[in-house]
Amino acid sequence: MAGGTARLRVPVGEDADRWITRTGCRRVLFVVHNVTSATRLLDVLPLFHSDVRVQMFATCTGSSPFLAGVPELLARAGLPVLPWEQAKDTDFDLVVSASYGGELGSLRGKLTVLSHGTGYNKRLATPNHRTTEPPNHRTTEPPNHRTTEPPVFGLAPDWLLEDGRPLATATVLSHPEQLDRLRSACPEAAPTAVLAGDPCYDRILAALPQRDRFRRALGVGPGQRLIVVSSTWASRSLFGGDPAGGADEPGAADLLPWLLSRLASELPADEYRTAAVLHPNIWYGHGPGQVQAWLDSARRAGLEAIPPLDGWRQALIAADCVLGDHSSVTYYAASIGIPVVLGAFPQEDLDPRSPVAALGRTAPRLLRRGSLRAQIDRAIDAHHPDRYKALAEQTSSSPGESAVLLRRLFYDLMGIPEPEAHPALLDPLPLPPYTPTRVTAPIRVLVRQLSADPPELAVTRYAVVGDAPDPDPARDPAGPAGTAYTAHSAADEETRETGRLSVADVVVRRAAEDDARLGPPAAWASEALDRYPYCGLVAYVDGPDRCVVRTREGDLVRLSAATDPDGRPDLCDPAVYASALHAWLTDGHTLDAALPAITVRTGTAAHHVTVEPLPQPPPAPPSAGSHASDWASSARSRSAPIRSPFSS
């Protein structure tokens, strides 16, 4: 990307004046190192909107090892992209970068450098500084005088100076504590410091009132808890799995496989929603396909992998708990009052005077020797919103004001007045698309009857991943000790474990009611019962709060949840209602006894479900060669309804 790309002829180039429409514009260049730094540049892009005096450009230094995803991001931004060599040959009024690296000193323009995280916290070796021995963590010697430790990225001469002079015209900091550390580490660069807040944090703060909407977008209903797994990059991150990350006992093995498996096996699918927010360097360093492959089992158990560019801030706002590490995402979560549990935290990789290091000395650690669910619930239940108030105050000294401060800085450097008719504003965080929980792994369903008149049942579902054993109904933590449970298995018709379909008690299909490939629901249900002879009930989910079920006895029923008190659809997976009805019928009750409604409980949430018999469609003519259908019909005529050998 740094070379080999054709030079632009418009809006800059040797004969650009012949072709451009707007002349005399101030030129602003955004310098992209990788996707991570580009996200902060995208934050501030709107500060130049509506100003016809400004022409924006983008370029990539080509110096980062993480270049994947950059072309797509630049194309999405829609700015003219200059090859790096042409960028160095072009005059600009302002150059904005959110990282160091590359030949920034060769650019012709006033350079402003922003942080692309919560300030400057991590130590990172440079070509001029290599760590040759592990640091002695018991020493009291000031860390900046230690020759064995890498400098703090963004606050040390290794990054800030070129030929002994500051590289940047303006070094943007979000809080005075960063200025104190800058003065200590690199006094030569201190005069370039400008306190201008944190635009990423401000966008989060402005969107906090949208929390309930973000939760619904992620399919989180009343009574559910959203657990976000957050990881920065590198081997000692939570996703990296290096035991030196320091979250567990010394010498412990990789925590990540344990965590991903426990998210499925310990957290009931209808009481918890899980999502992963991973650093872009993980996505683009290893490849999105590889990351998705690593998360495959967890995703089939319901984990939502948040894309690296869109949605991570919304997920953070919506979260009930963040399982994280020394990332900026974890720190942002603590700053807005979200409980955090640290799954990895290599203190030696951080400036001990930084706020992120202080979080590591304060927040609880995740331990594999205990129950994951118990640790999560304890962190949530014992949390006070002001627990990290002191740390939150160090996120920005000017919360909500970064747009005003940054635009003032940018226009002062360009030497033109700010546009009076257009206030300095950042883009609001968009509402993500609706992504309901989708579990395609086999499900073990535990049901206990709370009342027969009126019908009320408690349902607890667990995804069964890999070789993990099915949950034991006698040990289900959802109900009181000694409570009698019944258990059955359920499977999505699109499950990868196709062998489970032949023995599942409940088979589920999700599609629109008018999907011509499958519907109408009654037709699919009839075919499915023939296709899966051990199945006692099938369910066609055709809406966020409803499904059509057919029993082995031939009854066709619509199950519909009552709306929430605010009139919105109940977000519980309708397959839960199908399992509740199946348990009701197999326990010896009649369908008539379930009319007109049943109550289904998942954790602390109660779902009032209408049970509506539907008219029977005319029988379909037999299809040629339908041997499976003929066999199933013959089996039903010879005996009672066929039961799965896995039922209890």
XYZ file of C-alpha atoms in Angstrom:
648
model
C 0.000 0.000 0.000
C 2.935 2.314 0.695
C 4.182 1.957 -2.874
C 3.151 0.669 -6.255
C -0.172 2.529 -6.274
C -0.828 5.040 -9.044
C -0.457 8.656 -7.987
C -3.618 10.718 -7.866
C -4.159 13.437 -10.465
C -7.165 14.959 -8.729
C -7.804 16.658 -6.325
C -3.984 16.903 -6.012
C -1.359 16.175 -8.606
C 0.735 17.902 -11.221
C -2.227 19.200 -13.234
C -4.961 18.947 -10.599
C -6.004 22.581 -11.041
C -7.414 21.662 -14.453
C -9.822 19.118 -12.992
C -10.940 20.142 -9.524
C -14.236 21.945 -8.906
C -13.560 23.528 -5.505
C -10.336 25.534 -5.532
C -8.360 27.087 -2.695
C -9.386 24.505 -0.096
C -7.338 23.845 3.019
C -5.907 20.344 2.827
C -6.279 17.935 5.740
C -4.501 14.577 5.611
C -5.558 11.648 7.819
C -2.669 9.225 8.316
C -3.758 5.634 8.776
C -1.379 3.064 10.227
C -3.870 0.229 10.673
C -7.553 -0.320 11.357
C -7.079 0.352 15.068
C -5.726 3.865 14.610
C -8.188 4.553 11.814
C -11.140 4.117 14.158
C -10.053 7.184 16.148
C -9.619 9.171 12.932
C -13.157 8.213 11.951
C -14.305 9.618 15.307
C -13.028 13.103 14.443
C -13.865 13.129 10.729
C -17.259 14.860 11.338
C -15.459 17.893 12.797
C -14.751 18.985 9.221
C -18.206 18.249 7.851
C -20.221 21.006 6.170
C -17.113 23.155 5.628
C -16.665 23.723 1.897
C -13.267 25.317 2.589
C -11.678 22.005 3.536
C -10.591 19.087 1.336
C -9.795 15.884 3.221
C -7.417 13.104 2.173
C -6.220 9.812 3.586
C -2.996 7.858 3.274
C -1.425 4.767 4.814
C 2.166 4.700 6.040
C 2.537 1.002 5.246
C 4.674 0.710 8.383
C 2.323 -1.340 10.540
C 2.396 -5.144 10.463
C -1.424 -4.996 10.608
C -2.374 -3.727 7.150
C -5.250 -6.121 6.434
C -8.607 -4.380 6.409
C -7.145 -0.932 5.737
C -8.109 -0.737 2.029
C -11.724 -1.629 2.831
C -11.846 0.933 5.638
C -10.426 3.692 3.445
C -12.890 2.840 0.703
C -15.698 3.065 3.234
C -14.531 6.516 4.369
C -14.787 7.675 0.751
C -11.848 10.089 0.890
C -9.203 10.415 -1.822
C -6.413 8.005 -0.858
C -2.897 9.181 -1.620
C -0.068 6.682 -2.085
C 2.429 7.224 0.715
C 5.153 8.561 -1.564
C 2.776 11.107 -3.071
C 1.584 12.087 0.403
C 5.165 12.927 1.344
C 5.489 15.119 -1.754
C 2.258 17.053 -1.161
C 1.738 20.159 0.972
C -0.998 19.994 3.629
C -2.348 22.523 6.073
C -3.018 19.870 8.713
C -1.923 16.265 9.193
C -3.824 14.143 11.714
C -2.531 10.789 12.948
C -3.703 8.490 15.726
C -0.475 6.532 16.026
C 3.268 6.707 15.554
C 5.373 4.786 13.079
C 6.423 5.374 9.511
C 8.049 8.522 8.201
C 5.684 10.980 9.851
C 8.459 13.564 9.945
C 8.589 13.539 6.138
C 5.040 14.834 5.759
C 4.606 18.497 4.826
C 2.091 19.887 7.266
C 1.403 20.607 10.907
C 1.199 17.174 12.532
C -1.352 16.485 15.253
C -1.190 13.107 17.023
C -4.199 11.674 18.877
C -4.267 8.674 21.170
C -6.179 5.710 19.737
C -7.111 4.357 23.167
C -7.635 5.573 26.708
C -4.488 7.655 26.845
C -1.014 6.128 26.854
C -0.559 3.096 29.057
C 1.345 0.261 27.397
C 5.042 -0.359 27.132
C 6.081 -1.303 23.617
C 9.579 -2.026 22.355
C 10.858 -0.050 19.349
C 13.654 -0.885 16.904
C 15.896 1.374 19.002
C 14.927 -0.218 22.315
C 14.943 -3.945 22.928
C 14.264 -5.581 26.259
C 17.105 -7.975 26.960
C 16.074 -9.266 30.373
C 12.842 -9.564 32.322
C 12.117 -6.628 34.612
C 12.655 -6.982 38.354
C 9.198 -6.228 39.682
C 10.484 -5.835 43.248
C 12.679 -2.861 42.479
C 11.730 0.592 43.701
C 13.735 2.296 40.925
C 11.546 4.638 38.830
C 10.444 2.725 35.736
C 11.468 5.456 33.281
C 15.071 5.090 34.425
C 15.139 1.358 33.814
C 17.079 0.467 30.677
C 15.628 -3.046 30.572
C 12.011 -1.951 30.161
C 10.479 -0.717 26.899
C 9.257 2.877 26.865
C 5.624 3.801 27.305
C 4.112 4.036 23.850
C 3.355 7.651 22.951
C 5.030 9.246 25.976
C 8.739 8.526 25.450
C 11.475 10.020 23.250
C 11.527 6.841 21.171
C 8.186 7.944 19.730
C 7.994 11.699 20.200
C 11.325 13.064 18.992
C 13.111 13.145 15.696
C 16.670 14.497 15.665
C 16.056 15.715 19.192
C 13.031 17.824 18.235
C 9.318 17.094 18.743
C 7.843 15.234 15.805
C 4.349 16.669 16.265
C 3.141 20.240 16.309
C 0.381 19.147 18.728
C 0.284 16.073 20.970
C -3.308 15.611 22.076
C -3.845 14.321 25.604
C -7.125 13.614 27.340
C -6.141 14.235 30.978
C -3.476 16.144 32.961
C -2.154 12.896 34.435
C -0.862 12.078 30.939
C 0.810 15.481 30.797
C 2.568 14.775 34.083
C 3.930 11.509 32.723
C 4.886 13.183 29.431
C 6.891 15.844 31.249
C 8.689 13.158 33.190
C 9.392 10.884 30.228
C 10.063 13.417 27.462
C 10.215 17.056 28.629
C 11.232 18.181 25.138
C 7.763 17.262 23.806
C 5.778 18.726 26.698
C 5.311 22.160 25.014
C 3.379 20.440 22.194
C 0.805 18.944 24.578
C -2.830 19.979 24.187
C -5.574 18.817 26.551
C -8.573 18.121 24.319
C -10.544 15.256 25.862
C -11.386 11.897 24.342
C -13.815 11.779 21.375
C -14.350 8.018 21.672
C -15.295 8.364 25.335
C -17.559 11.309 24.542
C -19.452 9.269 21.962
C -19.939 6.567 24.607
C -21.142 9.090 27.200
C -23.591 10.645 24.752
C -25.068 7.211 23.965
C -25.562 6.029 27.565
C -29.289 6.915 27.484
C -29.633 4.450 24.578
C -28.599 1.486 26.755
C -32.017 -0.201 26.697
C -32.223 0.095 22.916
C -28.752 -1.335 22.484
C -29.693 -4.241 24.738
C -32.783 -5.009 22.686
C -30.733 -4.789 19.493
C -28.496 -7.507 20.937
C -31.525 -9.594 21.860
C -31.197 -8.995 25.603
C -34.603 -9.175 27.247
C -35.816 -8.448 30.794
C -34.128 -10.645 33.361
C -31.201 -11.462 31.076
C -27.595 -10.491 31.700
C -25.242 -9.519 28.880
C -21.677 -10.716 29.408
C -19.049 -9.166 27.138
C -15.665 -10.824 26.679
C -13.120 -8.165 25.733
C -9.520 -8.685 24.681
C -6.684 -6.557 23.403
C -4.061 -8.097 21.127
C -0.680 -9.801 21.787
C 0.176 -13.048 23.527
C -0.429 -11.851 27.083
C -3.938 -10.654 26.389
C -7.011 -12.619 27.397
C -7.364 -13.959 23.859
C -3.625 -14.593 23.631
C -3.703 -17.094 26.450
C -0.097 -16.699 27.620
C -0.112 -17.602 31.347
C 2.246 -14.660 31.880
C -0.851 -12.526 31.441
C -1.187 -13.022 35.159
C -4.907 -13.463 35.779
C -4.753 -16.974 37.170
C -2.409 -18.890 39.425
C 1.265 -19.087 38.286
C 1.957 -21.774 35.715
C -1.689 -22.089 34.698
C -2.551 -23.182 31.197
C -4.271 -21.125 28.523
C -7.427 -19.601 30.047
C -9.299 -18.958 26.791
C -10.503 -22.507 25.970
C -11.748 -22.924 29.536
C -13.564 -19.605 29.389
C -15.254 -20.231 26.043
C -16.446 -23.685 27.084
C -17.735 -22.478 30.459
C -19.686 -19.637 28.882
C -21.783 -22.312 27.176
C -21.870 -25.015 29.830
C -22.456 -22.828 32.918
C -24.597 -19.954 31.688
C -28.217 -20.854 30.884
C -28.902 -19.784 27.311
C -32.045 -17.811 28.165
C -30.702 -16.036 31.239
C -27.412 -14.801 29.811
C -26.410 -13.304 26.480
C -22.718 -13.399 25.567
C -20.707 -11.291 23.132
C -17.030 -10.936 22.230
C -15.279 -7.628 21.542
C -11.803 -8.327 20.153
C -9.067 -5.877 19.202
C -8.845 -5.204 15.450
C -5.260 -6.497 15.480
C -6.656 -9.912 16.422
C -9.213 -9.846 13.612
C -6.858 -8.550 10.945
C -3.631 -10.064 12.249
C -4.960 -13.624 12.150
C -7.743 -13.110 9.604
C -11.501 -12.767 10.239
C -12.121 -16.297 8.972
C -9.601 -17.745 11.399
C -10.995 -15.786 14.339
C -14.505 -16.963 13.479
C -13.169 -20.522 13.304
C -11.570 -20.223 16.739
C -14.869 -18.960 18.139
C -16.999 -21.474 16.251
C -18.173 -23.639 19.141
C -18.891 -20.610 21.306
C -20.780 -18.892 18.469
C -22.936 -21.974 17.891
C -23.686 -21.850 21.620
C -24.916 -18.267 21.288
C -21.829 -16.031 21.501
C -22.155 -12.908 19.349
C -18.832 -11.893 17.757
C -19.020 -8.102 17.495
C -17.414 -6.774 14.277
C -14.134 -4.923 14.920
C -15.347 -1.549 13.602
C -19.046 -1.304 14.396
C -20.970 -2.083 17.523
C -18.312 -2.597 20.181
C -19.145 0.632 22.035
C -22.856 -0.189 21.927
C -22.140 -3.665 23.338
C -20.088 -2.097 26.110
C -22.906 0.267 27.058
C -25.392 -2.625 27.020
C -23.226 -4.965 29.123
C -23.949 -6.181 32.634
C -20.376 -7.405 33.088
C -17.147 -7.307 31.068
C -14.613 -10.126 31.245
C -11.542 -8.310 30.024
C -7.858 -7.551 30.287
C -5.614 -4.472 30.077
C -7.408 -3.139 27.004
C -8.892 0.314 26.582
C -12.271 -1.371 26.122
C -12.112 -2.826 29.636
C -11.115 0.565 31.024
C -13.940 2.328 29.177
C -16.341 -0.227 30.681
C -15.125 0.514 34.203
C -15.338 4.246 33.472
C -19.062 4.061 32.727
C -19.797 1.949 35.798
C -19.891 -1.557 34.287
C -18.589 -4.379 36.531
C -15.347 -5.842 35.191
C -13.534 -9.083 35.921
C -9.986 -9.402 34.628
C -9.162 -12.559 32.722
C -5.585 -11.423 32.007
C -3.587 -8.458 33.228
C 0.201 -8.309 32.680
C 1.114 -5.428 34.971
C 4.698 -5.461 33.685
C 3.442 -4.438 30.228
C 1.953 -1.206 31.598
C 3.194 2.067 32.979
C 2.539 1.537 36.713
C 1.488 5.192 37.013
C -1.216 4.855 34.363
C -4.936 4.621 35.179
C -5.193 1.275 33.358
C -2.527 -0.177 35.674
C -4.546 1.154 38.616
C -7.585 -0.732 37.324
C -5.513 -3.915 37.390
C -4.751 -3.335 41.057
C -8.450 -2.804 41.848
C -10.683 -5.082 39.780
C -11.334 -8.759 40.681
C -9.532 -11.535 38.790
C -11.099 -14.456 36.978
C -10.117 -17.826 38.452
C -10.657 -21.111 36.661
C -10.797 -23.065 39.901
C -14.201 -21.543 40.698
C -17.562 -21.481 38.990
C -17.603 -18.969 36.140
C -21.263 -18.192 36.724
C -20.701 -17.608 40.430
C -17.823 -15.216 39.720
C -19.862 -13.259 37.178
C -22.931 -13.040 39.398
C -20.812 -12.017 42.380
C -19.132 -9.249 40.383
C -22.520 -7.922 39.231
C -24.387 -8.235 42.513
C -21.597 -6.738 44.645
C -20.791 -3.913 42.242
C -21.443 -0.272 43.021
C -21.643 2.125 40.037
C -19.166 4.488 41.713
C -16.586 1.785 42.369
C -14.286 3.084 39.628
C -15.307 6.733 39.887
C -11.751 7.930 40.541
C -10.515 6.069 37.480
C -13.393 7.398 35.373
C -12.356 10.937 36.254
C -8.956 10.239 34.675
C -10.473 9.113 31.366
C -11.020 12.701 30.291
C -10.588 16.052 31.985
C -13.192 17.488 29.608
C -15.967 14.916 29.223
C -18.393 15.875 26.500
C -16.184 18.692 25.203
C -13.683 16.958 22.913
C -15.488 17.983 19.718
C -15.262 21.679 20.616
C -11.660 21.451 21.826
C -10.379 19.383 18.926
C -12.038 21.445 16.222
C -10.666 24.625 17.786
C -7.186 23.090 17.719
C -7.495 21.863 14.130
C -8.713 25.193 12.768
C -6.100 27.166 14.701
C -3.404 25.024 13.115
C -4.943 25.515 9.641
C -5.086 29.262 10.233
C -8.763 29.772 9.395
C -11.765 30.523 11.638
C -14.159 27.759 12.575
C -17.442 27.684 10.635
C -19.890 29.730 12.685
C -22.998 28.166 11.176
C -22.079 24.605 12.085
C -21.410 23.541 15.698
C -18.639 21.078 16.472
C -20.362 17.695 16.777
C -19.403 14.034 16.781
C -21.530 11.368 15.161
C -23.925 9.593 17.546
C -23.448 5.864 17.924
C -25.881 4.157 15.537
C -28.444 1.633 16.675
C -27.078 -1.801 15.717
C -29.217 -4.225 13.727
C -31.357 -6.633 15.713
C -29.350 -9.787 16.398
C -31.347 -12.239 18.507
C -29.630 -15.131 20.203
C -29.233 -18.064 17.845
C -28.065 -21.338 19.347
C -27.390 -23.975 16.722
C -25.535 -26.317 19.072
C -27.689 -29.087 20.585
C -29.586 -27.950 23.654
C -30.324 -29.806 26.867
C -33.603 -28.571 28.331
C -34.485 -28.877 32.011
C -38.109 -28.223 32.989
C -39.848 -28.170 36.339
C -43.563 -27.717 36.808
C -44.422 -24.875 39.152
C -48.197 -25.130 38.863
C -50.731 -27.306 37.056
C -53.666 -24.931 37.369
C -52.919 -22.512 35.879
C -50.072 -24.095 33.905
C -46.698 -22.639 34.869
C -43.311 -24.139 34.048
C -39.693 -23.103 34.619
C -37.371 -23.829 31.705
C -33.566 -23.829 31.821
C -31.641 -24.514 28.620
C -27.941 -25.221 28.168
C -26.029 -25.464 24.928
C -24.089 -28.716 24.642
C -20.771 -28.056 22.918
C -18.227 -30.615 21.790
C -17.673 -33.455 24.196
C -19.124 -31.590 27.172
C -21.636 -33.732 29.077
C -25.281 -32.785 29.074
C -26.217 -30.837 32.217
C -27.498 -33.045 35.024
C -31.111 -32.152 35.879
C -30.511 -33.143 39.484
C -27.807 -30.480 39.794
C -29.394 -27.561 37.967
C -28.536 -24.367 39.886
C -31.637 -22.589 38.602
C -34.009 -24.128 41.107
C -34.084 -25.127 44.745
C -32.354 -28.298 45.868
C -34.443 -31.427 45.655
C -36.737 -30.047 42.969
C -37.926 -32.595 40.421
C -36.969 -31.878 36.820
C -37.714 -33.464 33.515
C -35.162 -33.262 30.737
C -35.290 -33.426 26.992
C -33.118 -32.473 24.046
C -33.758 -29.833 21.409
C -31.973 -29.146 18.147
C -32.023 -26.452 15.505
C -32.668 -27.946 12.087
C -29.580 -26.095 10.842
C -27.313 -27.558 13.497
C -23.924 -28.859 12.477
C -24.467 -31.900 14.684
C -26.952 -33.431 12.267
C -26.833 -36.747 14.101
C -28.612 -35.092 17.027
C -31.623 -34.304 14.868
C -32.548 -37.953 14.559
C -32.841 -38.316 18.345
C -33.973 -34.836 19.408
C -37.253 -34.494 21.291
C -37.885 -31.013 19.880
C -36.715 -29.820 16.466
C -36.763 -26.106 15.650
C -36.717 -24.251 12.342
C -36.370 -20.466 12.067
C -37.726 -18.703 8.989
C -40.282 -16.181 7.833
C -43.860 -17.423 7.696
C -43.977 -16.840 3.942
C -40.575 -18.373 3.164
C -41.393 -20.219 -0.045
C -38.602 -22.727 0.519
C -40.035 -23.980 3.802
C -43.394 -22.533 4.684
C -46.095 -22.236 5.448
C -45.248 -23.382 8.993
C -47.914 -26.103 9.046
C -46.490 -27.708 5.917
C -42.940 -27.731 7.255
C -44.108 -29.097 10.599
C -45.878 -32.016 8.968
C -42.823 -32.852 6.887
C -40.489 -32.483 9.863
C -42.412 -34.968 11.988
C -42.058 -37.486 9.180
C -38.384 -36.699 8.771
C -37.517 -36.999 12.494
C -39.435 -40.035 13.812
C -38.078 -39.829 17.370
C -39.193 -36.225 17.714
C -42.210 -35.490 19.892
C -42.803 -31.909 18.782
C -41.545 -29.548 16.082
C -41.531 -25.743 16.149
C -41.408 -23.225 13.305
C -40.196 -19.888 14.729
C -41.501 -17.171 12.420
C -41.158 -14.118 14.636
C -39.214 -12.809 17.631
C -42.031 -13.765 20.016
C -43.975 -16.589 18.366
C -43.839 -19.985 16.767
C -46.088 -22.657 15.297
C -45.764 -26.148 16.793
C -47.113 -29.519 15.806
C -47.202 -32.420 18.205
C -46.687 -36.085 17.358
C -50.410 -36.528 17.934
C -51.060 -34.063 15.087
C -52.186 -30.999 17.024
C -51.225 -27.701 15.378
C -50.823 -24.766 17.760
C -49.632 -21.166 17.631
C -47.605 -20.046 20.697
C -47.375 -16.269 21.120
C -45.838 -14.361 23.998
C -47.637 -11.407 25.488
C -45.889 -8.105 24.861
C -43.729 -6.449 27.485
C -45.368 -3.763 29.652
C -44.075 -1.136 27.222
C -45.833 -2.880 24.320
C -42.683 -4.245 22.702
C -42.315 -7.918 21.735
C -41.002 -10.334 24.324
C -37.408 -11.155 23.309
C -37.287 -14.632 24.808
C -36.473 -17.304 22.222
C -39.856 -18.780 21.189
C -38.235 -22.219 21.117
C -38.398 -22.025 24.919
C -42.198 -22.011 24.715
C -42.152 -25.043 22.452
C -39.994 -26.937 24.963
C -42.308 -25.934 27.809
C -45.336 -27.253 25.939
C -43.486 -30.454 25.079
C -42.643 -31.017 28.749
C -46.243 -30.274 29.718
C -47.605 -32.871 27.301
C -45.044 -35.591 28.046
C -45.749 -35.182 31.755
C -49.238 -36.547 31.122
C -51.187 -33.309 30.718
C -53.523 -32.663 27.806
C -53.296 -29.847 25.316
C -56.749 -28.659 26.362
C -55.431 -28.163 29.887
C -52.838 -25.719 28.493
C -55.487 -23.536 26.863
C -55.743 -20.611 26.584
C -52.290 -19.775 27.979
C -49.313 -21.015 29.944
C -46.677 -19.135 31.922
C -43.053 -19.954 31.146
C -40.287 -18.807 33.461
C -36.652 -18.399 32.439
C -34.646 -17.350 35.465
C -36.414 -14.374 37.024
C -38.439 -13.526 33.903
C -42.031 -14.676 33.442
C -43.395 -15.050 29.903
C -47.139 -15.273 29.424
C -47.744 -17.375 26.338
C -51.019 -17.732 24.472
C -51.767 -21.258 23.261
C -53.988 -21.022 20.197
C -55.112 -24.135 18.269
C -54.886 -23.673 14.509
C -57.068 -25.230 11.817
C -55.612 -28.335 10.271
C -54.503 -27.922 6.657
C -55.615 -30.565 4.157
C -53.222 -33.529 3.957
C -50.576 -33.264 1.276
C -50.511 -35.969 -1.405
C -47.743 -38.509 -0.841
C -44.592 -37.743 -2.779
C -42.911 -40.367 -4.897
C -40.080 -42.166 -3.178
C -40.916 -40.799 0.286
C -39.561 -43.856 2.071
C -38.718 -42.050 5.308
C -42.234 -40.636 5.480
C -43.756 -44.056 4.813
C -41.582 -45.653 7.503
C -42.498 -43.023 10.076
C -46.210 -43.320 9.305
C -45.990 -47.083 9.632
C -44.179 -46.780 12.942
C -46.807 -44.428 14.341
C -49.607 -46.756 13.313
C -47.952 -49.697 15.093
C -47.182 -48.133 18.449
C -47.397 -45.152 20.786
C -45.505 -41.982 19.926
C -41.814 -42.713 19.462
C -39.602 -41.301 22.227
C -35.981 -40.340 21.956
C -33.586 -42.616 23.863
C -32.090 -39.402 25.314
C -35.345 -38.303 26.927
C -35.961 -38.696 30.625
